[in-house]
XYZ file of C-alpha atoms in Angstrom:
317
model
C 3.705 -10.228 -23.229
C 0.930 -12.153 -21.455
C 2.177 -13.641 -18.177
C 5.729 -12.303 -18.623
C 6.788 -9.414 -16.398
C 9.397 -7.004 -17.758
C 11.252 -4.156 -16.082
C 10.980 -0.773 -17.764
C 11.352 2.899 -16.899
C 10.151 6.309 -17.990
C 11.613 9.739 -17.317
C 8.808 11.923 -15.956
C 9.431 15.506 -14.813
C 13.145 14.809 -15.148
C 13.191 11.781 -12.833
C 13.519 8.116 -13.734
C 10.447 6.111 -12.728
C 11.023 2.367 -12.759
C 8.150 -0.084 -13.066
C 7.280 -3.669 -13.910
C 4.661 -4.418 -16.500
C 3.146 -7.444 -18.194
C -0.014 -9.154 -19.330
C -3.072 -7.944 -21.198
C -6.641 -7.070 -20.317
C -8.145 -4.838 -17.662
C -5.400 -2.944 -15.856
C -4.328 -3.387 -12.234
C -1.908 -0.903 -10.651
C 0.070 -2.284 -7.688
C 1.459 0.300 -5.240
C 4.009 -0.917 -2.686
C 4.619 0.321 0.842
C 7.301 2.483 2.434
C 10.897 1.377 1.975
C 9.765 -1.392 -0.354
C 9.690 -1.701 -4.129
C 7.808 -3.379 -6.951
C 9.777 -6.547 -6.173
C 7.499 -7.119 -3.207
C 4.829 -8.278 -5.693
C 7.076 -10.854 -7.419
C 5.033 -13.848 -6.281
C 1.690 -12.509 -7.508
C 2.365 -10.394 -10.603
C 2.812 -13.342 -13.026
C -0.427 -14.886 -11.756
C -2.399 -11.678 -12.242
C -0.757 -11.133 -15.641
C -2.509 -14.238 -16.952
C -5.746 -12.219 -17.049
C -4.783 -8.558 -16.670
C -2.376 -5.837 -17.658
C -0.342 -5.429 -14.467
C 1.711 -2.345 -13.625
C 3.887 -2.230 -10.513
C 5.929 0.969 -10.169
C 8.760 1.796 -7.821
C 7.568 4.944 -6.076
C 9.899 7.921 -6.341
C 12.690 7.423 -3.799
C 12.208 3.650 -3.792
C 13.599 0.657 -5.644
C 15.189 1.531 -8.982
C 13.450 4.906 -9.322
C 15.426 8.102 -8.788
C 15.836 9.348 -5.226
C 15.963 13.144 -5.439
C 15.438 15.712 -2.732
C 11.774 16.092 -3.650
C 8.127 15.762 -2.630
C 7.512 12.447 -0.850
C 4.007 13.219 0.357
C 0.982 11.001 -0.233
C -0.395 13.591 -2.649
C 2.922 13.743 -4.500
C 2.974 9.972 -4.919
C -0.644 10.019 -6.162
C 0.288 12.612 -8.771
C 3.185 10.411 -9.822
C 0.831 7.471 -10.356
C -1.501 9.633 -12.446
C 1.394 10.812 -14.605
C 2.739 7.289 -15.109
C -0.679 6.047 -16.216
C -0.905 8.952 -18.662
C 2.531 8.186 -20.119
C 1.570 4.513 -20.493
C -1.770 5.512 -22.067
C -3.743 3.551 -19.469
C -7.126 5.163 -18.932
C -8.548 3.289 -15.932
C -7.243 0.837 -13.341
C -8.080 -1.308 -10.370
C -5.804 -0.101 -7.571
C -4.031 -2.503 -5.216
C -2.201 -0.586 -2.498
C -0.163 -2.062 0.344
C 0.483 -0.161 3.594
C 1.613 3.337 2.534
C 0.559 2.310 -0.966
C -2.995 1.947 0.321
C -2.919 5.584 1.356
C -1.569 6.513 -2.070
C -4.350 4.484 -3.713
C -7.015 6.282 -1.683
C -5.442 9.665 -2.431
C -5.407 8.836 -6.139
C -9.085 7.896 -5.899
C -9.904 11.173 -4.094
C -8.010 13.340 -6.545
C -8.687 11.489 -9.802
C -11.800 9.322 -9.321
C -12.349 9.050 -13.068
C -9.201 6.887 -13.287
C -10.284 4.288 -10.736
C -12.439 1.188 -11.312
C -11.909 -0.564 -7.961
C -9.743 -0.275 -4.851
C -7.990 -3.068 -2.950
C -6.390 -1.931 0.320
C -3.866 -4.335 1.842
C -2.784 -3.735 5.459
C -3.318 -0.101 4.653
C -1.956 2.855 6.547
C -4.019 5.896 7.465
C -6.756 4.038 9.356
C -5.561 4.899 12.868
C -2.722 6.453 14.835
C -0.943 3.285 15.938
C 2.160 2.046 14.144
C 5.152 -0.080 15.128
C 7.752 1.430 17.459
C 10.608 0.887 15.001
C 8.880 3.121 12.439
C 8.322 5.832 15.047
C 11.995 5.639 16.030
C 13.015 6.056 12.392
C 11.246 9.462 12.268
C 13.602 10.949 14.866
C 16.340 13.393 13.746
C 18.957 10.620 13.619
C 16.654 8.175 11.834
C 18.803 7.832 8.671
C 21.900 7.319 10.826
C 20.063 4.600 12.754
C 19.317 2.840 9.470
C 23.006 3.134 8.557
C 23.995 1.499 11.843
C 21.624 -1.378 11.147
C 23.708 -2.249 8.086
C 26.934 -2.662 10.064
C 27.945 -6.305 10.620
C 27.434 -6.308 14.391
C 24.074 -4.544 14.045
C 22.899 -6.901 11.306
C 23.767 -9.829 13.547
C 21.887 -8.269 16.448
C 18.897 -7.471 14.248
C 18.834 -11.017 12.907
C 18.940 -12.452 16.427
C 16.196 -10.075 17.590
C 13.918 -10.980 14.693
C 14.479 -14.702 15.238
C 13.663 -14.227 18.923
C 10.428 -12.427 18.047
C 9.476 -15.317 15.784
C 10.344 -17.841 18.481
C 8.201 -15.942 21.011
C 5.347 -15.867 18.478
C 5.262 -12.063 18.584
C 3.238 -10.438 15.797
C 6.303 -8.512 14.620
C 8.101 -11.828 14.268
C 5.584 -12.917 11.629
C 7.000 -10.180 9.385
C 10.642 -10.690 10.412
C 11.924 -11.855 7.031
C 10.263 -8.995 5.170
C 11.505 -6.411 7.669
C 15.049 -7.684 7.147
C 14.505 -7.614 3.372
C 13.396 -3.973 3.439
C 16.312 -2.950 5.656
C 18.702 -4.588 3.192
C 17.029 -2.676 0.338
C 18.307 0.663 1.707
C 21.972 0.277 0.715
C 23.075 3.898 0.376
C 22.615 7.329 1.909
C 20.191 8.574 -0.752
C 17.933 5.553 -0.262
C 17.885 6.025 3.500
C 17.241 9.764 3.219
C 14.350 9.163 0.812
C 12.950 6.582 3.232
C 13.178 9.063 6.116
C 11.503 11.866 4.143
C 8.696 9.548 3.090
C 8.189 8.252 6.612
C 8.169 11.722 8.185
C 5.453 12.813 5.774
C 3.040 10.291 7.331
C 4.415 9.311 10.768
C 5.901 11.097 13.786
C 6.951 9.934 17.248
C 3.292 9.746 18.318
C 2.202 7.591 15.384
C 0.490 8.107 12.030
C -0.358 11.725 11.241
C -2.188 11.233 7.933
C -5.634 9.668 7.793
C -7.619 8.389 4.846
C -10.839 8.111 6.843
C -12.016 11.723 6.780
C -12.522 11.643 3.008
C -13.439 8.009 2.521
C -17.056 8.967 1.794
C -15.861 10.465 -1.497
C -15.082 7.008 -2.885
C -18.102 5.117 -1.586
C -19.243 4.508 -5.169
C -15.986 2.696 -5.978
C -16.019 -1.045 -5.158
C -13.543 -1.488 -2.313
C -11.923 -4.554 -0.762
C -9.744 -4.522 2.354
C -7.337 -7.392 3.059
C -5.637 -7.628 6.437
C -3.553 -10.189 8.288
C -4.671 -10.583 11.887
C -1.011 -10.915 12.998
C 0.084 -7.601 11.484
C 2.932 -6.232 13.609
C 3.427 -3.044 11.566
C -0.065 -1.559 11.205
C -2.215 -3.114 13.952
C -5.098 -5.322 12.852
C -7.468 -3.298 15.059
C -7.221 -0.554 12.429
C -9.307 -2.776 10.159
C -12.257 -2.211 12.483
C -11.757 1.548 12.382
C -11.580 1.474 8.607
C -14.749 -0.616 8.433
C -16.644 1.931 10.526
C -15.622 4.728 8.180
C -16.097 2.606 5.041
C -19.175 0.421 5.611
C -19.469 -0.060 1.855
C -16.149 -1.965 1.759
C -15.604 -5.708 2.036
C -13.054 -6.997 4.545
C -11.191 -10.281 4.110
C -9.099 -11.392 7.076
C -6.068 -13.603 6.449
C -5.760 -15.466 9.727
C -2.181 -16.028 10.824
C -0.792 -13.600 8.245
C 1.211 -10.502 9.098
C 1.723 -7.235 7.249
C 2.438 -8.939 3.909
C -0.450 -11.373 3.256
C 0.281 -11.399 -0.472
C 3.737 -12.803 0.278
C 2.766 -15.325 2.942
C -0.070 -16.803 0.842
C 0.186 -15.499 -2.744
C -2.224 -18.023 -4.270
C -4.968 -17.136 -1.822
C -4.303 -13.435 -2.317
C -4.651 -13.747 -6.087
C -7.792 -15.839 -5.709
C -9.344 -13.296 -3.341
C -8.614 -10.289 -5.542
C -9.656 -12.057 -8.743
C -12.959 -13.043 -7.158
C -13.509 -9.433 -6.105
C -12.764 -8.137 -9.603
C -15.078 -10.689 -11.234
C -17.930 -10.022 -8.814
C -17.954 -6.216 -9.087
C -18.610 -3.792 -11.903
C -16.086 -1.024 -12.563
C -17.028 2.251 -10.907
C -18.595 4.930 -13.061
C -17.760 8.483 -12.102
C -20.629 10.957 -11.835
C -19.111 14.426 -11.625
C -22.292 16.092 -10.373
C -22.848 13.504 -7.640
C -19.190 13.715 -6.598
C -19.306 17.513 -6.355
C -22.521 17.387 -4.336
C -20.995 14.876 -1.933
C -17.897 17.049 -1.589
C -20.008 20.088 -0.721
C -22.317 18.384 1.765
C -19.915 15.918 3.383
C -20.805 12.395 4.533
C -24.495 11.690 4.986
C -23.981 9.648 8.139
C -21.275 9.364 10.779
C -19.214 6.248 11.490
C -21.590 5.304 14.305
C -24.294 4.633 11.706
C -22.282 1.991 9.882
C -24.039 -1.379 9.568
C -22.663 -4.139 11.746
C -20.276 -6.146 9.557
C -22.957 -6.717 6.938
C -20.262 -6.992 4.281
C -17.581 -8.693 6.324
C -16.202 -11.847 4.749
C -13.529 -14.143 6.056
C -12.059 -16.296 3.326
C -11.112 -19.899 4.147
């Protein structure tokens, strides 16, 4: 199965969970963002599968997984990842989480640190309040209906023109125009759009992001962590990378200049090279229960203002 990616599914707690899997070796779990699916990783999974066991699930309510009226919280998704790993008999993984998936990865590391060897956060949510206006609009009471309207022919034409205009004006959101259109097209029916709305409302409201990963980031400071961010991100602003760095001074930051919210799609070869280098250069985390409990009781030793000045910041060529 090395290098070949196959689509499979498991029924867990009565719901179908779809995932892609392939390769052999140390395991990497890829967690996609809101409204997306495991297909978002298509360009990089075969490359990683040359050296690793790769697992890319469709979160509940996304892709080919079931879309019930259910729990679409960050904690619920983290539990789903734990259960899938248990069903697949995978004991430990390196986590790669994109956007919302980065929040799920961090939540999984908080709740089940013994499962996690490393963390890679890609354009991750939960590092600040700011988020694109179109996501905030989608949280409003008529959000699912708005998504339905966007699929009508005249709306699709207008959306296409708007996205092309943003690209022409060199607006950051225009950098991600093709992927935004792709995600909108991936919500073809009412159940998909309702699941999207429930997921979004669990982490975002009209004022911005309501869930943060920063207040508990000290709990995973013993886990090697890499952050990857495009400096033209129009969905989760690049300035959030600085806020995350202050809260997580132990993490590395690699900036993909000119990339938007999906750096693994705009430059897949560089993304694979960056992550592979990180995996090779770090040892898997070892979980010390006593140390973890002590840290949980006492809280962080220092505040964000004590973080070293970019001592671990790296910008890849």
